[in-house]
Short mmCIF file of C-alpha atoms in Angstrom, two decimals:
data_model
loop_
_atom_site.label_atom_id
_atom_site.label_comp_id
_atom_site.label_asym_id
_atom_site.label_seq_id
_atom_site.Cartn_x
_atom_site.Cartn_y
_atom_site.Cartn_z
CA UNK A 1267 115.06 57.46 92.61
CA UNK A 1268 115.27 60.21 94.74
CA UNK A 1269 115.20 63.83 93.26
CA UNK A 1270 118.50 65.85 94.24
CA UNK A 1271 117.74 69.43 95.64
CA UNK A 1272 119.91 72.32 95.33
CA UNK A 1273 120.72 75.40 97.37
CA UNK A 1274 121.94 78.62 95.77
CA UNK A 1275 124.12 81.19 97.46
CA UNK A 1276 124.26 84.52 95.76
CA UNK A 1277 126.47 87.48 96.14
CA UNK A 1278 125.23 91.03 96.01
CA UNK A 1279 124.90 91.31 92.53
CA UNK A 1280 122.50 87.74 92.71
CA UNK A 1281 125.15 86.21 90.84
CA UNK A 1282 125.76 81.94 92.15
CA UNK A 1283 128.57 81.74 94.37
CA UNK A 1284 128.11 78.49 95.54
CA UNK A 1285 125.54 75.49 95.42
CA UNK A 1286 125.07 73.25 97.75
CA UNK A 1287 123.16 70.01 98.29
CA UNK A 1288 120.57 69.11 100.63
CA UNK A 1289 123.24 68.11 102.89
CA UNK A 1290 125.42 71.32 102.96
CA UNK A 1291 127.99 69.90 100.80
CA UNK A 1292 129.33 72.55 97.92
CA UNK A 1293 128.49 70.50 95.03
CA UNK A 1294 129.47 73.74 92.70
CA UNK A 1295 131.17 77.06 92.80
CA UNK A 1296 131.79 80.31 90.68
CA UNK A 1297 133.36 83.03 90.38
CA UNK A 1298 133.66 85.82 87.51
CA UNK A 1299 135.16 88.99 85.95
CA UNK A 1300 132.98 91.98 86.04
CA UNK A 1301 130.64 91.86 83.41
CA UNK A 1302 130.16 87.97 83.79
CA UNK A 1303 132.56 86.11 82.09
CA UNK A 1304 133.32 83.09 84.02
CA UNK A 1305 136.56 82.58 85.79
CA UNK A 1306 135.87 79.98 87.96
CA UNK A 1307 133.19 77.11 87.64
CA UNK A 1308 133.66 74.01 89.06
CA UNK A 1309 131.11 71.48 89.91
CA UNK A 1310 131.09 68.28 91.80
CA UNK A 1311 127.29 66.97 91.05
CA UNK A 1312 126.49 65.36 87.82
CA UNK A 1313 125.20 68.33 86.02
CA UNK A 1314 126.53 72.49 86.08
CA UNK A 1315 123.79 74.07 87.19
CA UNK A 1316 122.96 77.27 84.61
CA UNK A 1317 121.68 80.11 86.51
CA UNK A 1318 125.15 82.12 87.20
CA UNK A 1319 126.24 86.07 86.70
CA UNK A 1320 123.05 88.48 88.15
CA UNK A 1321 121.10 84.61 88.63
CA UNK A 1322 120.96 84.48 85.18
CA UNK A 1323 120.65 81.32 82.98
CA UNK A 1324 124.32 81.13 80.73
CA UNK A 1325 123.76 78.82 77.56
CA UNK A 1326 127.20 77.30 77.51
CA UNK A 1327 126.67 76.34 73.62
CA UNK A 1328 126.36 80.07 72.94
CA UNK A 1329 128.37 81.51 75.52
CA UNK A 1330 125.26 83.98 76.09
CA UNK A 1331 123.26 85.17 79.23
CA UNK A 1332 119.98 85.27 78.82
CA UNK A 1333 117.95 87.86 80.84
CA UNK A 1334 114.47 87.49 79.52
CA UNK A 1335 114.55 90.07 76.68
CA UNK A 1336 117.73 89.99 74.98
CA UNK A 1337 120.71 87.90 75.44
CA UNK A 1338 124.23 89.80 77.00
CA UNK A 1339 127.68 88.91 76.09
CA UNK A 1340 129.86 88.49 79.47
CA UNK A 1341 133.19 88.64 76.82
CA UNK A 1342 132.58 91.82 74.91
CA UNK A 1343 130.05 93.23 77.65
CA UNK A 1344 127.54 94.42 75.20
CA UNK A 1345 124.19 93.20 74.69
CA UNK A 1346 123.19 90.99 71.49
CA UNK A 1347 121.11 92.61 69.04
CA UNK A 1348 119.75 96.40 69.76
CA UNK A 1349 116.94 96.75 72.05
CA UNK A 1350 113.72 97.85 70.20
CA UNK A 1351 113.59 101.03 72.13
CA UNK A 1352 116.37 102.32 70.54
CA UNK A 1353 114.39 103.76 67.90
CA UNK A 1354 112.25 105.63 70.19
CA UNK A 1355 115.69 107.14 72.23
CA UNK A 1356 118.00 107.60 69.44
CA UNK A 1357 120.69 109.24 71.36
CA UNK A 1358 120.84 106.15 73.09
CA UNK A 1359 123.14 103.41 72.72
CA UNK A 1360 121.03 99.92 72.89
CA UNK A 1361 124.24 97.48 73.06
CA UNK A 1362 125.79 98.69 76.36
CA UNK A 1363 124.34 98.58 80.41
CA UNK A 1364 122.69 101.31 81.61
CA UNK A 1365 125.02 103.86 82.21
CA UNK A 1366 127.86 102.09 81.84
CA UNK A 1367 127.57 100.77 85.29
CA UNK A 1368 126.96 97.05 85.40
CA UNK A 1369 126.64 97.65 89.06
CA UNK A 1370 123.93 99.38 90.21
CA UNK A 1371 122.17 99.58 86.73
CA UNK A 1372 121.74 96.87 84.64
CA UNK A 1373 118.25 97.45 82.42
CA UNK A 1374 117.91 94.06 80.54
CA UNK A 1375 114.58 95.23 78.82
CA UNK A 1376 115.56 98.77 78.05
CA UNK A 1377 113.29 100.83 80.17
CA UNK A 1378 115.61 103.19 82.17
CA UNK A 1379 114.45 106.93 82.40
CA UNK A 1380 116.89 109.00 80.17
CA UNK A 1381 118.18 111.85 80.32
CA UNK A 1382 116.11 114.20 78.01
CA UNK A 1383 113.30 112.96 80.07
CA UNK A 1384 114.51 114.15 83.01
CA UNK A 1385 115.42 116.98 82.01
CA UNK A 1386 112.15 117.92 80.23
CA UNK A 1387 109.88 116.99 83.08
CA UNK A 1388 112.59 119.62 85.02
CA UNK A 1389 112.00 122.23 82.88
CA UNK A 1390 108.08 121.60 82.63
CA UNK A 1391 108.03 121.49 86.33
CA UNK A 1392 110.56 124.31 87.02
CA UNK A 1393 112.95 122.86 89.29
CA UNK A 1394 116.26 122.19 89.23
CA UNK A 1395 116.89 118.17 87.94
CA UNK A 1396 118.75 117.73 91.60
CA UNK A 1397 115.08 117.77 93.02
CA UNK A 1398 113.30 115.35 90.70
CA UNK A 1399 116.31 113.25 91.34
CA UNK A 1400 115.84 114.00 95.67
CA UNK A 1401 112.24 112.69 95.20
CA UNK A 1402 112.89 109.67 93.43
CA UNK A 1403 115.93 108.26 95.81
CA UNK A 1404 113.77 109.47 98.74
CA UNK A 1405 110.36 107.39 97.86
CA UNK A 1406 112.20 104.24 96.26
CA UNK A 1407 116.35 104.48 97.06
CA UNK A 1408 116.54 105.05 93.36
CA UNK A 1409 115.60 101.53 92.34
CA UNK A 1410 112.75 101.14 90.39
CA UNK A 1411 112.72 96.80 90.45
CA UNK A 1412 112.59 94.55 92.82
CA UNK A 1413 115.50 92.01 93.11
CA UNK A 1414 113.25 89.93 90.52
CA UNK A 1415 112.86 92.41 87.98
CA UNK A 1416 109.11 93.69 88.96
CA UNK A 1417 108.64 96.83 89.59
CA UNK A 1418 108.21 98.21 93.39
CA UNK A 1419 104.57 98.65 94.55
CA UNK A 1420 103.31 99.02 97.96
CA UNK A 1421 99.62 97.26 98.60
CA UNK A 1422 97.77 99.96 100.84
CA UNK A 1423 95.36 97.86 102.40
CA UNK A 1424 93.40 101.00 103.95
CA UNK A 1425 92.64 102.64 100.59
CA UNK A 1426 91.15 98.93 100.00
CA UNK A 1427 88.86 99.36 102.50
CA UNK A 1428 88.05 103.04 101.69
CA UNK A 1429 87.18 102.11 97.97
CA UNK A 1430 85.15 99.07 98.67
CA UNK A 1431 83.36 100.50 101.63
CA UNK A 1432 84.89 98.56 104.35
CA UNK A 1433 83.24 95.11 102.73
CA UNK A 1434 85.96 93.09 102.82
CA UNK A 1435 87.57 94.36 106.65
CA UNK A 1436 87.16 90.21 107.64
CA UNK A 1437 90.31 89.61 105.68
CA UNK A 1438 92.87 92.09 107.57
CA UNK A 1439 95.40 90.82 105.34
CA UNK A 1440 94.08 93.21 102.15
CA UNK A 1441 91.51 95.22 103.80
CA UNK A 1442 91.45 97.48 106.86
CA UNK A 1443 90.70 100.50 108.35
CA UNK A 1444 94.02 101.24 109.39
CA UNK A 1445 97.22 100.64 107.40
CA UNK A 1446 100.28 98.30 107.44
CA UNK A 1447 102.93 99.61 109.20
CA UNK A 1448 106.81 98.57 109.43
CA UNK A 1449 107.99 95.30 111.36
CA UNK A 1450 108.34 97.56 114.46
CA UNK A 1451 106.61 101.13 115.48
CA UNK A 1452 106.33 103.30 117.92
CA UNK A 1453 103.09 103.20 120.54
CA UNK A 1454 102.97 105.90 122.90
CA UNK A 1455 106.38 107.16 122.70
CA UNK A 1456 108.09 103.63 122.21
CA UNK A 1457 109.21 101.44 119.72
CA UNK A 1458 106.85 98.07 119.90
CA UNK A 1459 107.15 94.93 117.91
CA UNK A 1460 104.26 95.10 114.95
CA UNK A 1461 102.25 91.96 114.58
CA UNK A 1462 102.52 90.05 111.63
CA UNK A 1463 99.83 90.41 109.77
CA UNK A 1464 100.28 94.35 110.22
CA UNK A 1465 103.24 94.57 108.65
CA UNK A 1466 103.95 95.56 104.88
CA UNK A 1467 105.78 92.56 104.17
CA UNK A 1468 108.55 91.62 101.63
CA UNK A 1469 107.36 92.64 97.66
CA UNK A 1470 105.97 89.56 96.70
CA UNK A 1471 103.27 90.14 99.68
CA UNK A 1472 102.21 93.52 97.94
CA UNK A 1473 101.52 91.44 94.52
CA UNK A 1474 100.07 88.64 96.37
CA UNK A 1475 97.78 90.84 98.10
CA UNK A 1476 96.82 93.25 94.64
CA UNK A 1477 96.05 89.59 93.12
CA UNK A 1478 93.85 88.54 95.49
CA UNK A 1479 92.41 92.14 95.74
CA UNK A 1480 91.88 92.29 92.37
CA UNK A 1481 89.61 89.25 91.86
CA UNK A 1482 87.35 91.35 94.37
CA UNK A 1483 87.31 94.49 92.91
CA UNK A 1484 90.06 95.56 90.42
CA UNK A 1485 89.11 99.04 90.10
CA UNK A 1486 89.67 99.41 93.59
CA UNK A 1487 92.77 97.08 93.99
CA UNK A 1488 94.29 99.20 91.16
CA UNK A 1489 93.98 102.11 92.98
CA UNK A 1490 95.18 100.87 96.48
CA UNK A 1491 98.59 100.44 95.61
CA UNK A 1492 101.69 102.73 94.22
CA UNK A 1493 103.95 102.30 91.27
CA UNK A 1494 107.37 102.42 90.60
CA UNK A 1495 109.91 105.31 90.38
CA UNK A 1496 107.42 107.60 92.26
CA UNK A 1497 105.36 105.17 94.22
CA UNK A 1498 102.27 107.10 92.96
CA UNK A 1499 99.25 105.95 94.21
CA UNK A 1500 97.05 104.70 91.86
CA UNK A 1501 93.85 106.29 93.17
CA UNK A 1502 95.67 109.42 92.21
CA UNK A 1503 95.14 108.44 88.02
CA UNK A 1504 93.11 111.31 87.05
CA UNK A 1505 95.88 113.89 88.04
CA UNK A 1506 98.87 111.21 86.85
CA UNK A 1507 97.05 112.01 83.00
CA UNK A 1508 94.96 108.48 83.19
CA UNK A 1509 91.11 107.62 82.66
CA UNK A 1510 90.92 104.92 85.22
CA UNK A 1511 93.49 103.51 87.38
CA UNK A 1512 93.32 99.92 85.97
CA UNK A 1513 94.81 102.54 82.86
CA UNK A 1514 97.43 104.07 85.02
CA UNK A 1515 98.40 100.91 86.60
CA UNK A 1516 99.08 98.84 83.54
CA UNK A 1517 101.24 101.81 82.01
CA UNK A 1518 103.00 101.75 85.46
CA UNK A 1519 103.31 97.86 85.15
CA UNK A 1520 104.99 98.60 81.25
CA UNK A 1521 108.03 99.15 83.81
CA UNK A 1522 108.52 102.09 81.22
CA UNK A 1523 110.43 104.93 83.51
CA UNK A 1524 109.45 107.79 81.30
CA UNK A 1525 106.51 106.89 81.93
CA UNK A 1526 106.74 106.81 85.43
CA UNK A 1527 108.44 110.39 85.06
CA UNK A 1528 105.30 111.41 83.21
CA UNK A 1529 103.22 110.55 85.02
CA UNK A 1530 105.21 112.31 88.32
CA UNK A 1531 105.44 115.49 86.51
CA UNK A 1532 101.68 115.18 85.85
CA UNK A 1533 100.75 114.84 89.18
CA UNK A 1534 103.12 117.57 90.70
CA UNK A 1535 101.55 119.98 87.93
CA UNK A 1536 98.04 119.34 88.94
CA UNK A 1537 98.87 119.86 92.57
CA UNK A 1538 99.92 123.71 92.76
CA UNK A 1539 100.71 123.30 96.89
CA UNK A 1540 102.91 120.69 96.43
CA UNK A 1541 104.55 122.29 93.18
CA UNK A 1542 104.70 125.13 95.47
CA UNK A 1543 106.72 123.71 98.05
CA UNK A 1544 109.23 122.12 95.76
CA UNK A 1545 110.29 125.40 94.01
CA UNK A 1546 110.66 126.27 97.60
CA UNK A 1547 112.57 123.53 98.64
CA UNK A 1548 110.13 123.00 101.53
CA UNK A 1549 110.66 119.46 102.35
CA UNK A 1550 108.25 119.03 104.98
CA UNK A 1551 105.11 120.58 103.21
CA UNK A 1552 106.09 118.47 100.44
CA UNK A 1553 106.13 115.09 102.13
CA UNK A 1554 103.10 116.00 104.15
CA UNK A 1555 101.55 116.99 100.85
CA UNK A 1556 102.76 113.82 99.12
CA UNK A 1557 103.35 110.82 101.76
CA UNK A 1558 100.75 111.92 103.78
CA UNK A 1559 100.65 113.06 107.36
CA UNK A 1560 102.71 110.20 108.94
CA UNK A 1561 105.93 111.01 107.07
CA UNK A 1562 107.58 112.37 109.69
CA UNK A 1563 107.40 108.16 111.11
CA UNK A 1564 109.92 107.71 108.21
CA UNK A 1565 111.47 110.78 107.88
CA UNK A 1566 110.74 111.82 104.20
CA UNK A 1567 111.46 115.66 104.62
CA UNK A 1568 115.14 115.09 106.04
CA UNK A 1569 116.20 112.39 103.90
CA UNK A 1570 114.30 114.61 100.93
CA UNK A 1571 116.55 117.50 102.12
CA UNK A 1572 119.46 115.34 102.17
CA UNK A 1573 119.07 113.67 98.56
CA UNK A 1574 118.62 117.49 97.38
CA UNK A 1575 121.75 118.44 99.11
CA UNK A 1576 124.17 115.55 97.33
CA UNK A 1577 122.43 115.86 93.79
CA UNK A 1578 122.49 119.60 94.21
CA UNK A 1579 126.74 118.95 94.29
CA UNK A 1580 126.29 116.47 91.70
CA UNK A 1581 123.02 116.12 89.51
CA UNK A 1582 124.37 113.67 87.08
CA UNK A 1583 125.84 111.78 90.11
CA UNK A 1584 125.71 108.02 88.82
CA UNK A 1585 124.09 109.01 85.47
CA UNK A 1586 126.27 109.37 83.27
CA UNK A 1587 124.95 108.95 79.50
CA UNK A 1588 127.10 106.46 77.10
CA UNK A 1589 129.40 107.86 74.80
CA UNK A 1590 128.90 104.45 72.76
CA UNK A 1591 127.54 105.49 68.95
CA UNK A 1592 124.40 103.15 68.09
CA UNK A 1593 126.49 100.82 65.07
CA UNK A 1594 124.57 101.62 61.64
CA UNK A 1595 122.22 98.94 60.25
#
């Protein structure tokens, strides 16, 4: 017999719309209230395919989503049983999404950056929260994950090269003297198409080329790519508060935030110049210091300066802590 293939069509929040067959016909479609519950499923193929709200898989016997840690509850909106973190964040409610915005933050293993954090790396830093918070939305639009959960790195095939002494430069597509660059940019004044195997790539091309990297030399691989929050490179380890950068990356790769915030405040500290020119709001020093002398290509300073202006209004904008009390046990 021949296997049936599916097609599924997500919304912006990668929960199913529809899903088709291999001959365009809807063979199911749903639709739900805001924190999952379904209001619409209907399904024309033999089976009702699982994977629903945020592409999650929804065990109809338990009425449950499962996202990989912990299972959520799409009636009540709360997550089943308390995440394990809770005990190192007490203030912290472990049943509800993060923030209280099922939107733009929902943290199904419990990692999000809180708020003491933030404001303690502030404080050790000496700058207002509103310019931790610039940094962070400048280097990674405040998202932390990819789409499927991983955490954002960026495979710098150049520091490759550097590390391992040009010895791999026959496979351009992980080691070169020059680095990737966008799908288009600008040659002698105009904008020109980038060739393929140039280009940065979606994110599973920056863990498909730290994989094959690695095998080669993970040291090196380790420390050609940047993590998370920051996007701190990992060659930078030693001044992050890490022994090696196989060390730094795997704490990065925890997809703990505070960590990541740790690790930022770290590096800022050990870098007086570019401490400097934050507590001087000097945006252009600062992403020269920090992104390196091309960031004027993607204009780090002025959307840096621009972040700082909004969360300088508003430094809580979108972070709002729960008021939720953590049930007794």
């Amino acid at each position: 017999t021949k296997e049936e293939t599916f097609f599924y069509h997500s919304d912006h929040l990668g929960s199913t719309s529809y899903i088709t067959d291999d001959n365009a016909n809807i063979t199911q479609y749903d639709a739900y209230l805001p924190y999952g519950e379904l209001l619409v499923d209907e399904h024309s193929s033999s089976e009702d395919l699982p994977y629903k709200f945020n592409g999650k898989h929804f065990d109809e016997e338990t009425g449950l989503y499962y996202y990989g840690a912990r299972y959520m509850n799409p009636v009540t909106s709360l997550w089943y049983g308390v995440d394990k973190l809770t005990e190192k964040y007490p203030t912290v409610c472990g049943y509800v999404y993060t923030l209280d915005n099922p939107v733009k933050f929902i943290d199904e293993v419990g990692y999000k950056p809180s708020l003491s954090a933030l404001r303690k790396a502030a404080k050790k830093l000496g700058v207002e929260l509103s310019v931790i918070r610039a940094v962070f939305q400048t280097e990674t639009g405040g998202q932390t994950y990819t789409k499927d959960g991983r955490i954002k790195i960026l495979y710098e095939r150049h520091y490759f090269s550097k590390f391992t002494h040009g010895k791999y430069n026959k496979d351009r597509d992980i080691s070169a003297p020059t680095p990737f660059k966008g799908k288009t940019h600008k040659e002698k004044g105009k904008e020109v198409a980038t060739p393929e195997i140039d280009q940065y790539g979606n994110p599973s091309n920056q863990y498909r080329r730290f994989e094959k990297a690695k095998k080669l030399d993970e040291e090196a691989a380790y420390s050609s790519i940047s993590y998370g929050s920051f996007q701190i490179m990992g060659s930078n380890y030693k001044d992050a508060g890490y022994k090696s950068a196989k060390e730094f990356g795997d704490a990065m790769f925890s997809a703990d935030e505070d960590k990541m915030l740790d690790a930022f405040t770290n590096y800022i500290s050990a870098n007086h110049a570019m401490r400097k020119a934050l507590l001087n709001h000097d945006w252009a020093t600062f992403a020269r210091l920090y992104n390196g002398p091309s960031y004027k290509d993607n204009k780090y300073d002025t959307k840096m300066a621009e972040n700082y202006k909004i969360f300088s209004a508003d430094p809580f904008k979108g972070y709002k802590e729960s008021k939720i009390k953590i049930p007794s046990r």
